[in-house]
Short mmCIF file of C-alpha atoms in Angstrom, two decimals:
data_model
loop_
_atom_site.label_atom_id
_atom_site.label_comp_id
_atom_site.label_asym_id
_atom_site.label_seq_id
_atom_site.Cartn_x
_atom_site.Cartn_y
_atom_site.Cartn_z
CA UNK A 1 -118.80 -87.16 79.48
CA UNK A 2 -116.11 -85.26 78.40
CA UNK A 3 -112.27 -86.55 77.77
CA UNK A 4 -111.00 -85.69 81.69
CA UNK A 5 -108.16 -82.42 81.54
CA UNK A 6 -104.96 -82.89 82.95
CA UNK A 7 -103.13 -79.20 83.67
CA UNK A 8 -100.20 -77.19 85.10
CA UNK A 9 -100.59 -74.02 86.77
CA UNK A 10 -97.86 -71.70 87.91
CA UNK A 11 -97.62 -69.14 90.90
CA UNK A 12 -95.42 -67.28 88.53
CA UNK A 13 -94.02 -66.01 92.41
CA UNK A 14 -90.46 -64.31 92.29
CA UNK A 15 -88.09 -65.38 94.83
CA UNK A 16 -85.03 -65.10 92.93
CA UNK A 17 -83.78 -60.98 93.08
CA UNK A 18 -81.08 -61.39 91.09
CA UNK A 19 -82.62 -62.97 87.89
CA UNK A 20 -84.24 -60.49 85.77
CA UNK A 21 -87.89 -60.71 85.16
CA UNK A 22 -87.30 -61.79 81.35
CA UNK A 23 -85.45 -64.56 82.96
CA UNK A 24 -88.65 -65.57 84.69
CA UNK A 25 -91.19 -64.98 81.48
CA UNK A 26 -88.19 -67.47 79.74
CA UNK A 27 -88.80 -69.63 82.17
CA UNK A 28 -92.82 -69.92 82.23
CA UNK A 29 -92.78 -70.45 78.59
CA UNK A 30 -90.86 -73.23 78.65
CA UNK A 31 -92.56 -74.88 80.76
CA UNK A 32 -95.38 -74.06 78.36
CA UNK A 33 -92.93 -75.61 75.39
CA UNK A 34 -92.29 -78.29 76.97
CA UNK A 35 -96.18 -79.25 78.56
CA UNK A 36 -96.78 -78.79 74.93
CA UNK A 37 -94.71 -82.37 74.08
CA UNK A 38 -95.43 -83.74 77.47
CA UNK A 39 -99.42 -84.26 76.56
CA UNK A 40 -100.64 -82.34 78.98
CA UNK A 41 -103.79 -80.41 78.29
CA UNK A 42 -103.93 -77.15 79.69
CA UNK A 43 -101.34 -74.51 81.31
CA UNK A 44 -103.03 -71.49 83.73
CA UNK A 45 -100.73 -69.02 85.62
CA UNK A 46 -102.11 -66.18 87.75
CA UNK A 47 -102.71 -63.07 87.55
CA UNK A 48 -101.42 -60.21 89.96
CA UNK A 49 -100.33 -56.60 90.23
CA UNK A 50 -97.38 -54.85 91.73
CA UNK A 51 -93.93 -55.80 93.50
CA UNK A 52 -94.77 -56.98 97.17
CA UNK A 53 -91.47 -56.36 99.12
CA UNK A 54 -87.92 -56.86 97.88
CA UNK A 55 -86.48 -59.65 97.79
CA UNK A 56 -89.43 -61.82 96.84
CA UNK A 57 -93.27 -62.01 95.12
CA UNK A 58 -96.35 -63.28 95.07
CA UNK A 59 -96.95 -63.43 91.37
CA UNK A 60 -94.86 -61.75 88.57
CA UNK A 61 -97.71 -62.14 86.40
CA UNK A 62 -100.19 -58.96 85.63
CA UNK A 63 -101.11 -60.10 82.05
CA UNK A 64 -101.83 -64.21 81.53
CA UNK A 65 -102.85 -64.04 77.67
CA UNK A 66 -99.47 -61.60 76.65
CA UNK A 67 -97.22 -65.18 78.14
CA UNK A 68 -100.09 -67.75 76.69
CA UNK A 69 -100.04 -64.82 73.02
CA UNK A 70 -95.54 -66.20 73.20
CA UNK A 71 -96.21 -69.50 73.87
CA UNK A 72 -98.65 -69.84 71.21
CA UNK A 73 -96.14 -69.13 68.66
CA UNK A 74 -94.35 -72.21 70.43
CA UNK A 75 -96.87 -74.69 71.07
CA UNK A 76 -99.52 -76.65 68.36
CA UNK A 77 -101.99 -77.72 71.87
CA UNK A 78 -102.05 -77.07 74.48
CA UNK A 79 -104.95 -74.64 75.45
CA UNK A 80 -103.34 -71.79 78.00
CA UNK A 81 -106.12 -70.53 80.97
CA UNK A 82 -105.81 -67.84 83.41
CA UNK A 83 -106.55 -69.20 87.04
CA UNK A 84 -107.05 -66.37 87.49
CA UNK A 85 -108.33 -63.43 85.98
CA UNK A 86 -108.85 -61.18 89.26
CA UNK A 87 -113.07 -60.84 87.86
CA UNK A 88 -114.54 -57.35 89.97
CA UNK A 89 -110.98 -56.12 88.60
CA UNK A 90 -112.05 -55.81 84.35
CA UNK A 91 -114.11 -54.51 82.25
CA UNK A 92 -115.44 -58.28 81.30
CA UNK A 93 -116.59 -56.86 77.42
CA UNK A 94 -112.13 -55.82 77.83
CA UNK A 95 -111.46 -59.53 79.36
CA UNK A 96 -113.15 -61.27 76.73
CA UNK A 97 -111.55 -59.22 73.82
CA UNK A 98 -108.57 -60.67 74.93
CA UNK A 99 -109.09 -64.41 75.48
CA UNK A 100 -111.39 -63.96 72.02
CA UNK A 101 -107.85 -62.55 70.77
CA UNK A 102 -106.09 -65.56 72.35
CA UNK A 103 -108.35 -67.70 71.24
CA UNK A 104 -107.66 -67.18 67.50
CA UNK A 105 -104.43 -66.49 68.26
CA UNK A 106 -103.84 -69.83 69.27
CA UNK A 107 -106.25 -72.47 67.45
CA UNK A 108 -108.73 -72.11 69.57
CA UNK A 109 -106.86 -73.18 73.50
CA UNK A 110 -108.46 -70.03 75.60
CA UNK A 111 -109.53 -71.56 78.38
CA UNK A 112 -110.36 -68.42 80.33
CA UNK A 113 -110.86 -68.73 84.65
CA UNK A 114 -111.57 -66.48 87.13
CA UNK A 115 -111.77 -65.68 90.48
CA UNK A 116 -112.29 -62.17 93.27
CA UNK A 117 -107.96 -62.37 93.83
CA UNK A 118 -106.17 -61.63 97.01
CA UNK A 119 -107.28 -59.19 99.13
CA UNK A 120 -103.74 -57.14 98.69
CA UNK A 121 -104.52 -56.47 95.84
CA UNK A 122 -107.69 -54.04 96.67
CA UNK A 123 -105.77 -52.25 99.20
CA UNK A 124 -103.24 -51.66 97.00
CA UNK A 125 -105.04 -50.87 93.71
CA UNK A 126 -107.10 -48.76 95.45
CA UNK A 127 -110.40 -51.03 95.20
CA UNK A 128 -113.15 -51.10 97.92
CA UNK A 129 -113.10 -54.95 98.51
CA UNK A 130 -116.38 -54.78 100.17
CA UNK A 131 -117.56 -54.87 96.72
CA UNK A 132 -116.25 -57.65 95.22
CA UNK A 133 -118.72 -60.35 95.48
CA UNK A 134 -121.31 -57.87 93.50
CA UNK A 135 -118.63 -57.89 90.54
CA UNK A 136 -117.83 -60.90 91.00
CA UNK A 137 -121.86 -61.92 90.22
CA UNK A 138 -121.93 -58.53 87.65
CA UNK A 139 -119.25 -60.03 85.95
CA UNK A 140 -119.89 -63.83 85.48
CA UNK A 141 -124.13 -62.48 84.29
CA UNK A 142 -122.22 -59.83 81.35
CA UNK A 143 -119.50 -62.15 80.19
CA UNK A 144 -122.11 -64.96 79.97
CA UNK A 145 -124.34 -62.57 78.22
CA UNK A 146 -121.29 -61.92 75.68
CA UNK A 147 -120.57 -65.15 74.60
CA UNK A 148 -123.92 -66.35 73.93
CA UNK A 149 -123.98 -62.92 72.03
CA UNK A 150 -121.27 -62.77 69.93
CA UNK A 151 -123.00 -63.09 66.63
CA UNK A 152 -125.16 -59.54 67.85
CA UNK A 153 -124.79 -55.70 68.89
CA UNK A 154 -125.76 -55.97 72.58
CA UNK A 155 -126.57 -53.30 75.15
CA UNK A 156 -126.49 -54.01 78.45
CA UNK A 157 -126.68 -51.74 81.32
CA UNK A 158 -124.60 -53.16 85.01
CA UNK A 159 -123.75 -51.40 88.56
CA UNK A 160 -120.81 -51.50 87.35
CA UNK A 161 -120.07 -52.28 83.51
CA UNK A 162 -122.59 -51.97 80.64
CA UNK A 163 -121.89 -52.70 76.70
CA UNK A 164 -123.77 -50.51 74.18
CA UNK A 165 -124.24 -51.12 71.12
CA UNK A 166 -121.21 -53.79 71.08
CA UNK A 167 -120.10 -56.70 69.48
CA UNK A 168 -117.65 -59.22 70.35
CA UNK A 169 -114.90 -58.67 68.33
CA UNK A 170 -112.84 -60.91 67.08
CA UNK A 171 -115.23 -63.86 67.87
CA UNK A 172 -113.81 -67.35 69.54
CA UNK A 173 -112.60 -69.91 67.37
CA UNK A 174 -114.34 -72.66 70.01
CA UNK A 175 -118.33 -72.50 69.83
CA UNK A 176 -118.21 -72.37 73.99
CA UNK A 177 -115.29 -71.35 75.04
CA UNK A 178 -114.67 -72.73 78.29
CA UNK A 179 -115.13 -70.98 81.58
CA UNK A 180 -114.30 -71.12 85.48
CA UNK A 181 -114.16 -69.64 88.31
CA UNK A 182 -112.60 -70.31 91.09
CA UNK A 183 -114.75 -72.14 94.49
CA UNK A 184 -112.90 -72.20 98.38
CA UNK A 185 -115.90 -71.99 100.46
CA UNK A 186 -120.16 -70.89 100.39
CA UNK A 187 -123.35 -71.76 98.12
CA UNK A 188 -122.56 -68.25 96.52
CA UNK A 189 -120.30 -68.16 94.40
CA UNK A 190 -120.97 -71.52 93.98
CA UNK A 191 -124.54 -70.50 92.65
CA UNK A 192 -122.70 -67.62 90.55
CA UNK A 193 -121.70 -69.83 87.98
CA UNK A 194 -124.11 -72.42 87.75
CA UNK A 195 -126.62 -69.93 87.45
CA UNK A 196 -123.82 -69.12 83.90
CA UNK A 197 -123.25 -71.89 83.69
CA UNK A 198 -119.34 -71.78 83.79
CA UNK A 199 -117.22 -74.74 86.23
CA UNK A 200 -115.06 -74.96 89.28
CA UNK A 201 -111.47 -74.83 90.39
CA UNK A 202 -110.72 -75.78 93.19
CA UNK A 203 -107.41 -74.32 93.99
CA UNK A 204 -104.34 -75.97 95.43
CA UNK A 205 -104.76 -74.75 98.80
CA UNK A 206 -103.39 -76.75 102.10
CA UNK A 207 -105.52 -75.31 104.18
CA UNK A 208 -108.97 -75.67 102.14
CA UNK A 209 -109.81 -78.44 104.32
CA UNK A 210 -111.08 -82.15 101.65
CA UNK A 211 -115.08 -81.73 103.73
CA UNK A 212 -115.04 -78.42 101.91
CA UNK A 213 -114.01 -79.31 98.64
CA UNK A 214 -116.82 -82.05 99.05
CA UNK A 215 -119.97 -79.62 100.21
CA UNK A 216 -119.30 -77.72 97.45
CA UNK A 217 -119.09 -79.34 94.53
CA UNK A 218 -121.75 -81.85 95.28
CA UNK A 219 -123.96 -78.32 96.07
CA UNK A 220 -122.30 -77.88 92.60
CA UNK A 221 -123.17 -80.42 90.26
CA UNK A 222 -126.56 -80.42 92.10
CA UNK A 223 -127.68 -77.27 91.17
CA UNK A 224 -125.68 -77.91 87.42
CA UNK A 225 -128.41 -80.89 86.86
CA UNK A 226 -131.40 -78.42 89.17
CA UNK A 227 -129.77 -76.25 86.62
CA UNK A 228 -128.94 -77.88 82.48
CA UNK A 229 -128.97 -81.65 82.94
CA UNK A 230 -125.72 -82.18 82.84
CA UNK A 231 -123.33 -82.53 86.24
CA UNK A 232 -121.43 -79.69 85.34
CA UNK A 233 -117.90 -79.71 85.32
CA UNK A 234 -114.58 -79.07 88.18
CA UNK A 235 -111.48 -79.08 88.27
CA UNK A 236 -109.07 -80.29 91.38
CA UNK A 237 -106.06 -77.98 92.55
CA UNK A 238 -103.17 -79.84 93.56
CA UNK A 239 -99.70 -79.93 94.85
CA UNK A 240 -97.84 -82.03 93.25
CA UNK A 241 -94.18 -83.15 92.93
CA UNK A 242 -93.19 -86.18 91.61
CA UNK A 243 -89.84 -88.36 90.57
CA UNK A 244 -87.93 -91.82 91.04
CA UNK A 245 -86.80 -91.54 94.19
CA UNK A 246 -90.08 -90.78 96.95
CA UNK A 247 -87.88 -89.52 99.15
CA UNK A 248 -86.07 -86.38 97.32
CA UNK A 249 -90.04 -85.99 95.77
CA UNK A 250 -91.56 -85.32 99.82
CA UNK A 251 -88.32 -82.94 99.58
CA UNK A 252 -89.03 -81.22 97.05
CA UNK A 253 -92.53 -80.74 97.28
CA UNK A 254 -92.26 -80.17 101.10
CA UNK A 255 -89.82 -77.36 100.14
CA UNK A 256 -91.14 -75.66 96.88
CA UNK A 257 -95.30 -75.83 98.97
CA UNK A 258 -93.77 -73.90 102.44
CA UNK A 259 -92.29 -71.16 100.14
CA UNK A 260 -95.72 -70.27 98.24
CA UNK A 261 -97.15 -71.65 101.92
CA UNK A 262 -94.59 -67.88 103.63
CA UNK A 263 -94.97 -65.73 100.38
CA UNK A 264 -98.83 -65.94 101.09
CA UNK A 265 -98.86 -65.17 104.47
CA UNK A 266 -95.92 -62.42 104.54
CA UNK A 267 -98.64 -60.53 102.36
CA UNK A 268 -100.96 -60.92 104.66
CA UNK A 269 -99.84 -60.49 107.63
CA UNK A 270 -98.98 -56.80 105.60
CA UNK A 271 -102.57 -56.52 104.61
CA UNK A 272 -103.26 -56.89 107.84
CA UNK A 273 -101.42 -53.92 108.59
CA UNK A 274 -102.25 -52.05 107.11
CA UNK A 275 -106.12 -52.09 106.98
CA UNK A 276 -106.65 -52.54 110.45
CA UNK A 277 -108.11 -54.08 113.17
CA UNK A 278 -111.52 -54.60 111.07
CA UNK A 279 -109.83 -57.27 109.47
CA UNK A 280 -107.42 -59.04 112.45
CA UNK A 281 -109.18 -62.71 110.44
CA UNK A 282 -106.74 -61.13 107.41
CA UNK A 283 -104.10 -61.58 110.69
CA UNK A 284 -104.48 -65.30 111.88
CA UNK A 285 -104.92 -65.51 108.80
CA UNK A 286 -101.58 -64.59 107.25
CA UNK A 287 -99.88 -66.56 110.69
CA UNK A 288 -101.76 -69.74 109.68
CA UNK A 289 -99.76 -69.61 106.46
CA UNK A 290 -97.07 -68.55 108.48
CA UNK A 291 -97.08 -70.92 110.16
CA UNK A 292 -96.74 -73.91 106.92
CA UNK A 293 -93.30 -71.58 105.54
CA UNK A 294 -91.67 -74.42 107.19
CA UNK A 295 -91.35 -77.22 105.14
CA UNK A 296 -90.47 -79.63 107.50
CA UNK A 297 -94.58 -78.79 109.29
CA UNK A 298 -96.00 -78.96 105.85
CA UNK A 299 -94.45 -81.79 105.16
CA UNK A 300 -95.31 -83.84 108.39
CA UNK A 301 -98.92 -82.37 107.38
CA UNK A 302 -99.08 -83.50 104.09
CA UNK A 303 -98.28 -87.38 105.08
CA UNK A 304 -99.85 -87.17 108.48
CA UNK A 305 -103.81 -85.93 106.90
CA UNK A 306 -104.05 -86.99 103.99
CA UNK A 307 -106.63 -86.48 102.97
CA UNK A 308 -108.35 -83.38 104.71
CA UNK A 309 -104.60 -81.62 103.52
CA UNK A 310 -104.06 -82.91 100.52
CA UNK A 311 -100.70 -82.65 98.25
CA UNK A 312 -99.12 -84.83 95.97
CA UNK A 313 -95.51 -85.84 96.73
CA UNK A 314 -93.35 -89.53 95.81
CA UNK A 315 -93.01 -92.06 93.57
CA UNK A 316 -95.49 -93.31 90.86
CA UNK A 317 -96.62 -96.32 93.34
CA UNK A 318 -97.29 -93.24 96.51
CA UNK A 319 -98.84 -90.24 93.83
CA UNK A 320 -100.99 -93.37 91.99
CA UNK A 321 -102.11 -94.58 95.93
CA UNK A 322 -102.73 -90.71 96.25
CA UNK A 323 -104.44 -89.56 93.00
CA UNK A 324 -107.06 -92.72 94.05
CA UNK A 325 -108.10 -92.22 97.17
CA UNK A 326 -108.73 -88.14 96.19
CA UNK A 327 -109.90 -88.98 92.77
CA UNK A 328 -112.33 -91.39 94.08
CA UNK A 329 -114.21 -88.80 97.35
CA UNK A 330 -113.84 -85.71 94.72
CA UNK A 331 -114.39 -87.03 90.99
CA UNK A 332 -113.14 -83.85 89.31
CA UNK A 333 -113.66 -83.82 86.05
CA UNK A 334 -109.75 -82.82 85.54
CA UNK A 335 -106.44 -82.27 87.35
CA UNK A 336 -104.94 -78.87 87.94
CA UNK A 337 -101.33 -79.55 88.97
CA UNK A 338 -99.63 -77.56 90.90
CA UNK A 339 -95.75 -77.62 89.60
CA UNK A 340 -94.13 -74.25 89.93
CA UNK A 341 -95.56 -72.59 93.86
CA UNK A 342 -91.94 -70.97 94.01
CA UNK A 343 -88.80 -71.95 95.64
CA UNK A 344 -86.89 -75.48 92.69
CA UNK A 345 -85.05 -74.65 90.51
CA UNK A 346 -86.32 -74.87 87.31
CA UNK A 347 -84.59 -78.06 86.57
CA UNK A 348 -87.52 -80.42 89.19
CA UNK A 349 -89.76 -78.57 88.41
CA UNK A 350 -89.13 -80.15 84.64
CA UNK A 351 -87.62 -83.22 85.75
CA UNK A 352 -91.22 -83.74 87.49
CA UNK A 353 -92.81 -82.58 84.87
CA UNK A 354 -91.73 -85.05 82.74
CA UNK A 355 -91.48 -88.18 85.13
CA UNK A 356 -95.13 -87.90 85.15
CA UNK A 357 -96.23 -87.55 82.01
CA UNK A 358 -94.79 -91.03 81.37
CA UNK A 359 -94.32 -92.81 84.94
CA UNK A 360 -98.41 -91.61 86.90
CA UNK A 361 -100.43 -89.30 84.02
CA UNK A 362 -101.68 -92.11 81.82
CA UNK A 363 -103.41 -94.32 85.41
CA UNK A 364 -104.93 -90.99 86.31
CA UNK A 365 -107.05 -89.85 83.25
CA UNK A 366 -108.18 -93.55 84.03
CA UNK A 367 -109.23 -92.91 87.35
CA UNK A 368 -110.90 -89.61 85.98
CA UNK A 369 -112.51 -91.38 83.44
CA UNK A 370 -113.75 -93.51 85.67
CA UNK A 371 -115.01 -91.43 88.64
CA UNK A 372 -116.52 -89.61 86.12
CA UNK A 373 -119.23 -92.21 85.14
CA UNK A 374 -120.31 -92.16 89.27
CA UNK A 375 -122.88 -89.36 90.92
CA UNK A 376 -121.38 -86.54 92.21
CA UNK A 377 -119.00 -86.57 95.69
CA UNK A 378 -120.39 -86.37 98.92
CA UNK A 379 -119.28 -85.83 101.92
#
């Protein structure tokens, strides 16, 4: 049994037009430094490209590797994971090379998270979104060959990417660098992860209901056991805010999550408008996300519909009660705690990180260990 992992996640959203991008990057690195001193296992941020709107944008993080390389020199133990690198937009040999360099610079602390990314980025960058699933599958199989053949000169010919006489340089410090793939729905994407011996990331999306999570994890664990003789590993994303004052924790948590939902909704609606009626579902998704952009509404949903819709905000008692329910249901290998979705101050984020590290996470680690000793979950 692997030791459970507890990591932190930031969307790197920009909600303050008066702050410089350097300010935003400095704040993210400060979170990584604090997380390192508090004993969190890893830190993750996403990848995105371009400005969404003048007053706000989904993420200001085109290169997680650059951020992590900066933080690696300032930290000692914490690992770094992209959550996610947009796989269909990148050559797998380039991504593997960049993360191998990060692994060397950090002394073996690189983790790779991959996914298909958000639909508006394909429109913005001129990619055909209809190819994204096929590109994702080829990225995964090629990456697995690159990681397994680090001491070989490889010839790989694919529909989208090829390498000729290619040997990875530098090599990873880690013997088996961890790769996780984001999952939101459907066995086909899970099958790609299983075939490639990758773990799963279950994102901290409020609109991803627990039954869908359980179906996906159960399928993944069964297939991984069949092919590789183990249940595999999956990280559960949870929007999270904790402090001694439970009411204040709920207020800050709701405000943070509502801000994230508002940005998602706005981007999805703008994307639907640009691509026309052929993508009417995106308009519906945008409207749904926007509905959750109201802090009062998102607060009521989280408080009243848990665990079907899950986020965790509160004091020690409230958080542990909810973690116990969620971990017993999903039995993850680790947690990816979304502590910085936007709309809250760095002081609030740091306070929550400190409180959770001392008052909550030791007990949560025990819950995770106990959950891994049980069979994989089912509905």
